[in-house]
Amino acid sequence: MKTVCTLLITVLFFTVALAQETVGGKVIRNTKDQTYNRGEEKASETVDKALDKVEEGIGSIFKKKDKKQKNKKNNGKDIIGSSEPTNGSSSSTSNSGSKNIKVYSKFDFVPGEKIIGFDDFSTTNLGDFPLDWNTNSSAEVVQLQGSDQKWLFMTKDGYFQPEFVSDMPDNFTLEFDVFTRYRSNNILEYQLYLASSSNPKKDLSEEYLYDYIQLKWAGCEGSSKFYVVENNEVVNQNENLNIKDFGCGNEGTEPAFVRISIWRQNSRLRIYANENKVIDIPQAFNSKQKYNVFKLGTKYMNFSETENKDEFMVSNLRYAVGAPDTRSKLINDGKLVTRGILFDVNSDVIQASSYGVLKEIASALSENPTVNISIIGHTDSDGDAASNLTLSEKRAIAVKNILASEFKIDSNRMQTAGKGETEPTDSNNTSLGKANNRRVEFIKL
């Protein structure tokens, strides 16, 4: 028995050693416990099966890992999942409420009504670079364990530009998720730009242009800076910003998830990190320039050798024409359509970042106490029609409930209905079209 145990242990360690080398030419720290999945799922499954066979052979000597628990750790570190901040459809999970929505009580951001650019990387294969983006560096689409959300993982220094964000109107909103973890050195830096360029492809690699707005922050730290440049001259700056949301916990091993929201209204610029407004500049945009470039940048990634490589990812980029005048649309026109009330995927739980939109609607209703409304939910066509109909009805009820409970609007003034996927305003064949179809309508009665 002792000889058999020794042999089995030797086989186990040999198999684990193989699993920690390479799969498909890419280095994997531990195939059984990957933080994110690239494109090697099938190879990983093969190694998993081999390891499971060895574990089964050992029997009672080693207790076999529970499958559900196995995916929660990576080299001893917790794996953090992330819900998608989009109005996902398909089957319904009833909650009819909000998730910590009061946290966003000072959040006055209102997303644009018409989405003109959207990318959640759902149509990009794991391990690939999205077709609608440009770069002078390298990146790939990955997934975090325990989540279907896809992320663009920027693995090297350089710039990354979604080409569908161009010719920015005088009123627009731009939102995206950022994931950061680890900090290999004290000069690691991440950046975002809004810029004017005569040749965006040619200028992709340029850190500084003649007219631009730049926000930069130290990797996994709150230390941040911004610059407003016109005609190659700095006209506004703050090099002592402290944006705590960018900080990673536990010395950089716990990731930071930040929803960045950018709002332009003519010359005014507001930038939010989660619920916190971090920049509000009345004269940020130069009215004489056409801003046509948005790009993200990384500097000094993995500048020094450490066990954990720097992680910088983005997801769920939403680019929309500026928000409508809520009061005019609802009270005077009799109809308001919003795509800014967001729900958890396959759920009627309203995301906390919807607070600004709900507050605007509640203000219009409070100022016009004789106005009654019908709240109508719509979904995209993902999933079956019956489930989508039920989901849209529950989402409409959730909106009514939050207006009544949080904003004290008389529930008798509000009716609800759901249309499911039956009344699309855009194609359901693209991510952009689906994002436009997921909406809530308010009809004056």
Short mmCIF file of C-alpha atoms in Angstrom, two decimals:
data_model
loop_
_atom_site.label_atom_id
_atom_site.label_comp_id
_atom_site.label_asym_id
_atom_site.label_seq_id
_atom_site.Cartn_x
_atom_site.Cartn_y
_atom_site.Cartn_z
CA MET A 1 0.00 0.00 0.00
CA LYS A 2 2.85 2.40 0.84
CA THR A 3 4.46 1.76 -2.55
CA VAL A 4 1.15 2.40 -4.37
CA CYS A 5 0.63 5.68 -2.49
CA THR A 6 4.14 6.82 -3.34
CA LEU A 7 3.57 6.02 -7.00
CA LEU A 8 0.24 7.85 -7.12
CA ILE A 9 1.69 10.93 -5.43
CA THR A 10 4.55 10.96 -7.95
CA VAL A 11 2.07 10.78 -10.85
CA LEU A 12 0.02 13.58 -9.30
CA PHE A 13 2.95 15.94 -8.99
CA PHE A 14 4.16 15.10 -12.50
CA THR A 15 0.70 15.87 -13.94
CA VAL A 16 0.39 19.14 -12.02
CA ALA A 17 3.83 20.16 -13.26
CA LEU A 18 2.70 19.60 -16.84
CA ALA A 19 -0.48 21.60 -16.17
CA GLN A 20 1.58 24.57 -15.01
CA GLU A 21 3.68 24.76 -18.16
CA THR A 22 2.04 25.76 -21.45
CA VAL A 23 -1.26 25.18 -23.21
CA GLY A 24 -1.57 26.17 -26.84
CA GLY A 25 1.69 28.11 -26.62
CA LYS A 26 0.48 30.36 -23.76
CA VAL A 27 1.77 30.24 -20.23
CA ILE A 28 -0.84 29.27 -17.66
CA ARG A 29 0.01 29.68 -13.99
CA ASN A 30 -2.23 26.85 -12.92
CA THR A 31 -4.59 25.25 -15.39
CA LYS A 32 -7.02 24.09 -12.73
CA ASP A 33 -7.27 27.52 -11.08
CA GLN A 34 -7.15 30.19 -13.78
CA THR A 35 -8.16 33.73 -12.83
CA TYR A 36 -9.41 34.38 -16.35
CA ASN A 37 -10.12 32.21 -19.37
CA ARG A 38 -8.57 33.08 -22.72
CA GLY A 39 -9.02 30.53 -25.49
CA GLU A 40 -7.78 27.32 -23.95
CA GLU A 41 -10.96 25.92 -22.36
CA LYS A 42 -10.77 22.58 -24.19
CA ALA A 43 -7.12 22.08 -23.30
CA SER A 44 -7.90 22.99 -19.71
CA GLU A 45 -10.73 20.47 -19.61
CA THR A 46 -8.33 17.76 -20.79
CA VAL A 47 -5.88 18.55 -18.01
CA ASP A 48 -8.75 18.75 -15.50
CA LYS A 49 -9.86 15.27 -16.45
CA ALA A 50 -6.33 13.95 -16.07
CA LEU A 51 -6.02 15.50 -12.65
CA ASP A 52 -9.44 14.20 -11.62
CA LYS A 53 -8.44 10.68 -12.63
CA VAL A 54 -5.34 10.88 -10.46
CA GLU A 55 -7.41 12.23 -7.55
CA GLU A 56 -9.91 9.39 -7.94
CA GLY A 57 -7.07 6.84 -7.89
CA ILE A 58 -5.71 8.18 -4.65
CA GLY A 59 -9.09 7.59 -3.01
CA SER A 60 -9.24 8.33 0.68
CA ILE A 61 -5.64 9.49 0.98
CA PHE A 62 -6.48 12.92 -0.50
CA LYS A 63 -9.96 14.40 -0.27
CA LYS A 64 -11.13 15.43 -3.77
CA LYS A 65 -11.72 19.15 -4.23
CA ASP A 66 -15.28 20.35 -4.46
CA LYS A 67 -15.85 21.59 -8.04
CA LYS A 68 -17.69 24.70 -6.92
CA GLN A 69 -14.98 25.71 -4.50
CA LYS A 70 -12.17 24.88 -6.91
CA ASN A 71 -12.94 27.86 -9.16
CA LYS A 72 -12.85 30.43 -6.38
CA LYS A 73 -9.12 30.53 -5.87
CA ASN A 74 -6.12 31.33 -7.99
CA ASN A 75 -2.75 30.84 -6.36
CA GLY A 76 -4.41 31.41 -2.99
CA LYS A 77 -6.19 34.61 -4.05
CA ASP A 78 -9.93 35.15 -4.21
CA ILE A 79 -11.41 35.31 -7.69
CA ILE A 80 -13.85 38.18 -7.93
CA GLY A 81 -16.75 37.86 -10.37
CA SER A 82 -18.61 40.76 -11.96
CA SER A 83 -22.20 41.23 -13.03
CA GLU A 84 -22.70 42.88 -16.39
CA PRO A 85 -23.99 46.44 -16.15
CA THR A 86 -26.30 45.96 -19.11
CA ASN A 87 -29.98 45.24 -19.47
CA GLY A 88 -29.60 41.53 -20.11
CA SER A 89 -32.59 39.52 -21.25
CA SER A 90 -33.50 35.82 -21.22
CA SER A 91 -34.88 34.01 -18.19
CA SER A 92 -36.03 36.00 -15.20
CA THR A 93 -34.91 36.05 -11.61
CA SER A 94 -37.44 37.97 -9.55
CA ASN A 95 -36.18 40.42 -6.98
CA SER A 96 -38.31 43.49 -7.73
CA GLY A 97 -36.02 45.85 -5.95
CA SER A 98 -32.74 47.71 -6.01
CA LYS A 99 -29.23 46.82 -4.95
CA ASN A 100 -27.69 49.46 -2.65
CA ILE A 101 -29.24 52.17 -4.78
CA LYS A 102 -28.96 54.76 -2.00
CA VAL A 103 -25.18 54.59 -2.39
CA TYR A 104 -25.73 56.55 -5.61
CA SER A 105 -27.95 59.22 -4.05
CA LYS A 106 -25.51 61.98 -5.13
CA PHE A 107 -24.97 60.47 -8.58
CA ASP A 108 -26.45 62.94 -11.08
CA PHE A 109 -25.14 61.29 -14.26
CA VAL A 110 -27.81 60.72 -16.94
CA PRO A 111 -26.77 58.43 -19.84
CA GLY A 112 -27.53 59.44 -23.40
CA GLU A 113 -30.82 58.28 -24.90
CA LYS A 114 -29.65 56.98 -28.27
CA ILE A 115 -26.75 54.51 -28.16
CA ILE A 116 -24.44 55.03 -31.13
CA GLY A 117 -21.60 52.74 -30.06
CA PHE A 118 -21.56 49.67 -27.85
CA ASP A 119 -19.14 46.82 -27.21
CA ASP A 120 -19.38 44.10 -24.58
CA PHE A 121 -17.09 41.83 -26.67
CA SER A 122 -19.85 39.21 -26.81
CA THR A 123 -19.16 38.66 -30.53
CA THR A 124 -15.37 38.41 -30.08
CA ASN A 125 -13.85 35.00 -29.43
CA LEU A 126 -11.75 34.51 -26.32
CA GLY A 127 -8.11 35.18 -27.09
CA ASP A 128 -8.89 37.47 -30.04
CA PHE A 129 -8.64 41.25 -30.46
CA PRO A 130 -11.97 43.00 -31.29
CA LEU A 131 -12.34 44.10 -34.90
CA ASP A 132 -13.76 47.55 -34.11
CA TRP A 133 -10.72 48.56 -32.04
CA ASN A 134 -7.26 49.71 -33.03
CA THR A 135 -3.97 49.49 -31.11
CA ASN A 136 -0.22 49.89 -31.39
CA SER A 137 0.24 47.19 -28.76
CA SER A 138 -1.40 43.91 -27.76
CA ALA A 139 -4.60 42.84 -26.02
CA GLU A 140 -7.03 39.92 -25.98
CA VAL A 141 -10.58 39.19 -24.88
CA VAL A 142 -10.87 37.11 -21.68
CA GLN A 143 -13.45 36.08 -19.10
CA LEU A 144 -13.20 36.11 -15.34
CA GLN A 145 -14.10 32.87 -13.64
CA GLY A 146 -17.68 32.70 -12.44
CA SER A 147 -18.92 35.35 -14.90
CA ASP A 148 -20.04 35.44 -18.52
CA GLN A 149 -18.84 39.02 -18.89
CA LYS A 150 -16.02 39.46 -21.39
CA TRP A 151 -13.14 41.89 -20.94
CA LEU A 152 -10.47 43.36 -23.19
CA PHE A 153 -7.26 42.51 -21.32
CA MET A 154 -4.52 45.01 -22.23
CA THR A 155 -1.34 43.08 -21.60
CA LYS A 156 1.38 45.48 -22.78
CA ASP A 157 2.14 49.21 -22.88
CA GLY A 158 0.46 51.11 -25.66
CA TYR A 159 -2.85 52.66 -26.70
CA PHE A 160 -6.23 51.10 -27.40
CA GLN A 161 -8.86 52.92 -29.40
CA PRO A 162 -12.49 51.95 -30.16
CA GLU A 163 -12.90 53.23 -33.70
CA PHE A 164 -16.68 53.58 -33.34
CA VAL A 165 -16.17 56.47 -30.88
CA SER A 166 -15.59 59.27 -33.36
CA ASP A 167 -16.94 62.71 -34.31
CA MET A 168 -18.16 63.31 -30.79
CA PRO A 169 -21.31 65.47 -30.64
CA ASP A 170 -21.60 68.50 -28.38
CA ASN A 171 -23.67 66.40 -25.99
CA PHE A 172 -22.67 62.78 -25.42
CA THR A 173 -22.03 60.21 -22.71
CA LEU A 174 -19.36 57.52 -22.66
CA GLU A 175 -19.29 54.74 -20.06
CA PHE A 176 -17.17 51.65 -19.51
CA ASP A 177 -16.05 49.21 -16.80
CA VAL A 178 -12.43 49.07 -15.69
CA PHE A 179 -10.78 46.16 -13.87
CA THR A 180 -7.30 46.60 -12.38
CA ARG A 181 -5.22 44.34 -10.17
CA TYR A 182 -1.58 44.08 -9.05
CA ARG A 183 1.07 46.77 -9.19
CA SER A 184 4.47 45.52 -10.29
CA ASN A 185 6.18 48.89 -9.76
CA ASN A 186 5.61 52.38 -8.39
CA ILE A 187 5.50 54.11 -11.78
CA LEU A 188 2.72 51.99 -13.32
CA GLU A 189 0.21 54.31 -15.01
CA TYR A 190 -3.12 54.09 -16.82
CA GLN A 191 -4.61 56.82 -19.01
CA LEU A 192 -7.68 57.88 -20.95
CA TYR A 193 -7.90 60.55 -23.65
CA LEU A 194 -10.54 62.62 -25.40
CA ALA A 195 -8.76 64.31 -28.29
CA SER A 196 -8.95 66.11 -31.60
CA SER A 197 -6.85 64.62 -34.40
CA SER A 198 -6.57 65.12 -38.16
CA ASN A 199 -5.49 61.49 -38.50
CA PRO A 200 -6.53 59.24 -35.58
CA LYS A 201 -4.73 56.16 -36.95
CA LYS A 202 -1.48 58.05 -37.47
CA ASP A 203 -1.71 59.67 -34.04
CA LEU A 204 -2.67 56.47 -32.20
CA SER A 205 0.80 56.01 -30.74
CA GLU A 206 1.17 59.68 -29.69
CA GLU A 207 0.85 60.41 -25.99
CA TYR A 208 0.39 64.14 -26.51
CA LEU A 209 -1.56 65.91 -29.26
CA TYR A 210 -2.38 69.59 -29.75
CA ASP A 211 -5.91 69.48 -28.36
CA TYR A 212 -6.87 66.87 -25.79
CA ILE A 213 -8.19 66.06 -22.34
CA GLN A 214 -6.24 63.47 -20.38
CA LEU A 215 -6.94 61.63 -17.14
CA LYS A 216 -4.19 59.40 -15.75
CA TRP A 217 -3.95 57.37 -12.56
CA ALA A 218 -1.32 55.27 -10.84
CA GLY A 219 -1.91 51.54 -11.13
CA CYS A 220 -4.00 50.23 -8.22
CA GLU A 221 -3.77 53.60 -6.45
CA GLY A 222 -5.98 56.66 -6.11
CA SER A 223 -3.23 59.08 -7.12
CA SER A 224 -4.53 60.77 -10.31
CA LYS A 225 -3.98 63.76 -12.60
CA PHE A 226 -5.85 65.50 -15.39
CA TYR A 227 -4.83 67.96 -18.10
CA VAL A 228 -6.78 70.10 -20.56
CA VAL A 229 -4.65 71.13 -23.54
CA GLU A 230 -5.53 73.61 -26.30
CA ASN A 231 -3.19 74.40 -29.19
CA ASN A 232 -0.44 72.45 -27.45
CA GLU A 233 -0.76 74.56 -24.30
CA VAL A 234 -2.00 73.36 -20.90
CA VAL A 235 -5.00 75.54 -19.99
CA ASN A 236 -6.25 73.56 -16.99
CA GLN A 237 -4.76 70.86 -14.79
CA ASN A 238 -4.83 69.18 -11.41
CA GLU A 239 -1.93 66.93 -10.50
CA ASN A 240 -3.17 66.15 -7.00
CA LEU A 241 -6.41 64.26 -7.55
CA ASN A 242 -7.16 61.39 -5.21
CA ILE A 243 -9.66 58.94 -6.74
CA LYS A 244 -9.99 56.23 -4.13
CA ASP A 245 -12.11 54.00 -6.38
CA PHE A 246 -8.99 53.13 -8.40
CA GLY A 247 -7.28 51.66 -5.35
CA CYS A 248 -6.78 47.89 -5.11
CA GLY A 249 -7.11 46.25 -1.71
CA ASN A 250 -4.69 44.03 0.15
CA GLU A 251 -1.53 45.50 -1.41
CA GLY A 252 -2.89 45.20 -4.93
CA THR A 253 -4.02 41.58 -4.82
CA GLU A 254 -7.73 42.48 -4.56
CA PRO A 255 -9.01 43.97 -7.83
CA ALA A 256 -10.70 47.31 -8.29
CA PHE A 257 -13.90 47.36 -10.37
CA VAL A 258 -14.76 50.90 -11.48
CA ARG A 259 -17.55 52.12 -13.73
CA ILE A 260 -16.23 55.26 -15.43
CA SER A 261 -18.87 57.66 -16.78
CA ILE A 262 -17.97 60.61 -19.01
CA TRP A 263 -20.53 63.33 -19.79
CA ARG A 264 -20.06 66.18 -22.22
CA GLN A 265 -22.53 69.06 -22.41
CA ASN A 266 -21.11 71.57 -24.90
CA SER A 267 -17.91 72.83 -23.23
CA ARG A 268 -18.62 71.21 -19.86
CA LEU A 269 -16.99 67.91 -18.87
CA ARG A 270 -17.96 65.67 -15.97
CA ILE A 271 -16.24 62.39 -15.15
CA TYR A 272 -17.46 59.91 -12.53
CA ALA A 273 -15.76 56.92 -10.91
CA ASN A 274 -18.60 54.71 -9.74
CA GLU A 275 -20.96 57.08 -7.89
CA ASN A 276 -18.32 59.74 -7.26
CA LYS A 277 -17.98 62.82 -9.45
CA VAL A 278 -14.21 63.30 -9.75
CA ILE A 279 -14.03 66.00 -12.46
CA ASP A 280 -16.44 68.83 -13.30
CA ILE A 281 -14.91 71.46 -15.60
CA PRO A 282 -17.21 74.12 -17.15
CA GLN A 283 -14.71 75.04 -19.91
CA ALA A 284 -13.00 71.78 -20.82
CA PHE A 285 -13.87 71.30 -24.51
CA ASN A 286 -12.63 73.74 -27.11
CA SER A 287 -15.68 74.75 -29.18
CA LYS A 288 -13.44 75.36 -32.21
CA GLN A 289 -12.22 71.76 -32.28
CA LYS A 290 -13.91 68.54 -33.34
CA TYR A 291 -13.14 65.82 -30.83
CA ASN A 292 -12.91 62.51 -32.65
CA VAL A 293 -10.59 60.29 -30.59
CA PHE A 294 -11.12 58.30 -27.42
CA LYS A 295 -8.32 56.00 -26.35
CA LEU A 296 -7.01 54.16 -23.31
CA GLY A 297 -3.33 53.83 -22.53
CA THR A 298 -0.93 51.91 -20.32
CA LYS A 299 2.62 52.78 -19.30
CA TYR A 300 5.30 50.83 -17.43
CA MET A 301 3.31 47.59 -17.22
CA ASN A 302 5.45 44.84 -15.68
CA PHE A 303 8.38 47.27 -15.62
CA SER A 304 9.93 45.21 -12.85
CA GLU A 305 9.77 41.45 -12.48
CA THR A 306 7.16 40.21 -10.00
CA GLU A 307 5.22 36.99 -9.60
CA ASN A 308 1.91 38.65 -10.54
CA LYS A 309 1.68 40.47 -13.85
CA ASP A 310 -0.24 43.78 -13.95
CA GLU A 311 -3.88 43.39 -15.00
CA PHE A 312 -5.79 46.16 -16.80
CA MET A 313 -9.10 45.35 -18.50
CA VAL A 314 -12.14 47.19 -19.87
CA SER A 315 -15.65 46.04 -20.72
CA ASN A 316 -19.17 47.20 -21.55
CA LEU A 317 -18.32 50.38 -23.40
CA ARG A 318 -21.48 52.44 -24.07
CA TYR A 319 -21.36 55.58 -26.25
CA ALA A 320 -24.56 57.60 -26.63
CA VAL A 321 -25.96 60.92 -27.76
CA GLY A 322 -26.60 63.24 -24.83
CA ALA A 323 -29.54 62.80 -22.50
CA PRO A 324 -32.89 64.40 -23.39
CA ASP A 325 -34.69 67.07 -21.39
CA THR A 326 -36.61 64.71 -19.14
CA ARG A 327 -39.29 67.17 -18.13
CA SER A 328 -39.99 68.26 -21.71
CA LYS A 329 -40.04 64.74 -23.08
CA LEU A 330 -42.35 63.35 -20.43
CA ILE A 331 -44.60 66.28 -19.57
CA ASN A 332 -44.82 68.16 -22.88
CA ASP A 333 -44.22 65.43 -25.48
CA GLY A 334 -46.01 62.79 -23.43
CA LYS A 335 -43.37 60.09 -23.88
CA LEU A 336 -39.89 59.46 -22.51
CA VAL A 337 -37.70 56.55 -23.63
CA THR A 338 -34.64 55.76 -21.56
CA ARG A 339 -31.88 53.18 -21.91
CA GLY A 340 -30.21 54.47 -18.77
CA ILE A 341 -32.16 52.37 -16.27
CA LEU A 342 -29.98 49.27 -16.02
CA PHE A 343 -30.75 45.88 -14.54
CA ASP A 344 -28.70 42.90 -13.48
CA VAL A 345 -28.52 40.26 -16.20
CA ASN A 346 -31.67 38.12 -16.44
CA SER A 347 -33.06 39.98 -13.45
CA ASP A 348 -35.38 42.81 -12.43
CA VAL A 349 -32.88 44.14 -9.89
CA ILE A 350 -32.18 47.78 -10.77
CA GLN A 351 -28.50 48.67 -10.77
CA ALA A 352 -27.46 51.44 -8.42
CA SER A 353 -25.94 53.51 -11.23
CA SER A 354 -29.48 54.11 -12.55
CA TYR A 355 -30.09 56.56 -9.72
CA GLY A 356 -29.48 59.72 -11.78
CA VAL A 357 -32.05 58.76 -14.42
CA LEU A 358 -34.65 57.75 -11.84
CA LYS A 359 -34.10 60.98 -9.93
CA GLU A 360 -34.75 63.06 -13.08
CA ILE A 361 -38.00 61.20 -13.77
CA ALA A 362 -39.12 61.47 -10.16
CA SER A 363 -38.43 65.22 -10.19
CA ALA A 364 -40.60 65.66 -13.28
CA LEU A 365 -43.43 63.72 -11.62
CA SER A 366 -43.09 65.59 -8.33
CA GLU A 367 -43.30 68.95 -10.11
CA ASN A 368 -46.42 67.80 -11.99
CA PRO A 369 -48.58 66.01 -9.37
CA THR A 370 -51.59 65.63 -11.69
CA VAL A 371 -49.65 63.62 -14.29
CA ASN A 372 -50.12 59.86 -14.31
CA ILE A 373 -47.88 57.52 -16.28
CA SER A 374 -47.57 54.04 -17.73
CA ILE A 375 -44.20 52.32 -17.31
CA ILE A 376 -43.39 49.83 -20.07
CA GLY A 377 -40.43 47.45 -20.10
CA HIS A 378 -38.73 46.14 -23.26
CA THR A 379 -36.00 43.52 -23.78
CA ASP A 380 -33.84 42.30 -26.64
CA SER A 381 -34.53 38.93 -28.28
CA ASP A 382 -31.96 36.82 -26.40
CA GLY A 383 -33.71 33.89 -24.76
CA ASP A 384 -37.27 32.72 -25.37
CA ALA A 385 -40.13 35.14 -25.99
CA ALA A 386 -42.25 34.07 -23.00
CA SER A 387 -39.42 34.58 -20.52
CA ASN A 388 -38.59 37.96 -22.03
CA LEU A 389 -42.20 39.07 -21.72
CA THR A 390 -42.27 38.09 -18.05
CA LEU A 391 -38.92 39.77 -17.44
CA SER A 392 -40.05 43.03 -19.05
CA GLU A 393 -43.19 43.08 -16.89
CA LYS A 394 -41.18 42.52 -13.71
CA ARG A 395 -38.70 45.24 -14.65
CA ALA A 396 -41.52 47.74 -15.16
CA ILE A 397 -42.88 46.83 -11.72
CA ALA A 398 -39.40 47.23 -10.21
CA VAL A 399 -39.15 50.76 -11.65
CA LYS A 400 -42.57 51.63 -10.22
CA ASN A 401 -41.60 50.25 -6.82
CA ILE A 402 -38.36 52.23 -6.64
CA LEU A 403 -40.07 55.47 -7.69
CA ALA A 404 -42.62 54.90 -4.93
CA SER A 405 -40.29 53.74 -2.17
CA GLU A 406 -37.18 55.84 -2.80
CA PHE A 407 -38.65 58.97 -4.38
CA LYS A 408 -42.13 58.98 -2.75
CA ILE A 409 -44.16 59.04 -5.97
CA ASP A 410 -47.75 57.88 -5.31
CA SER A 411 -47.98 54.34 -6.69
CA ASN A 412 -51.59 55.01 -7.77
CA ARG A 413 -50.21 57.40 -10.40
CA MET A 414 -48.25 54.63 -12.10
CA GLN A 415 -49.36 51.69 -14.25
CA THR A 416 -46.99 49.01 -15.56
CA ALA A 417 -46.76 46.74 -18.56
CA GLY A 418 -44.19 44.67 -20.42
CA LYS A 419 -43.68 44.17 -24.14
CA GLY A 420 -40.77 41.75 -24.02
CA GLU A 421 -39.00 41.54 -27.38
CA THR A 422 -42.08 42.33 -29.50
CA GLU A 423 -41.36 46.02 -30.27
CA PRO A 424 -37.68 46.39 -31.19
CA THR A 425 -36.37 49.80 -32.21
CA ASP A 426 -33.17 48.36 -33.68
CA SER A 427 -31.76 45.12 -35.04
CA ASN A 428 -31.31 42.25 -32.59
CA ASN A 429 -28.42 40.89 -34.67
CA THR A 430 -25.75 43.14 -33.14
CA SER A 431 -24.66 44.08 -29.63
CA LEU A 432 -25.41 47.74 -30.43
CA GLY A 433 -28.91 46.93 -31.63
CA LYS A 434 -29.66 44.81 -28.59
CA ALA A 435 -28.47 47.59 -26.29
CA ASN A 436 -30.91 50.01 -27.94
CA ASN A 437 -33.78 47.52 -27.67
CA ARG A 438 -33.31 47.12 -23.92
CA ARG A 439 -35.20 50.13 -22.64
CA VAL A 440 -37.94 51.50 -20.39
CA GLU A 441 -40.67 53.78 -21.71
CA PHE A 442 -42.71 56.27 -19.71
CA ILE A 443 -46.05 57.24 -21.30
CA LYS A 444 -48.12 60.16 -20.02
CA LEU A 445 -51.73 59.07 -19.43
#
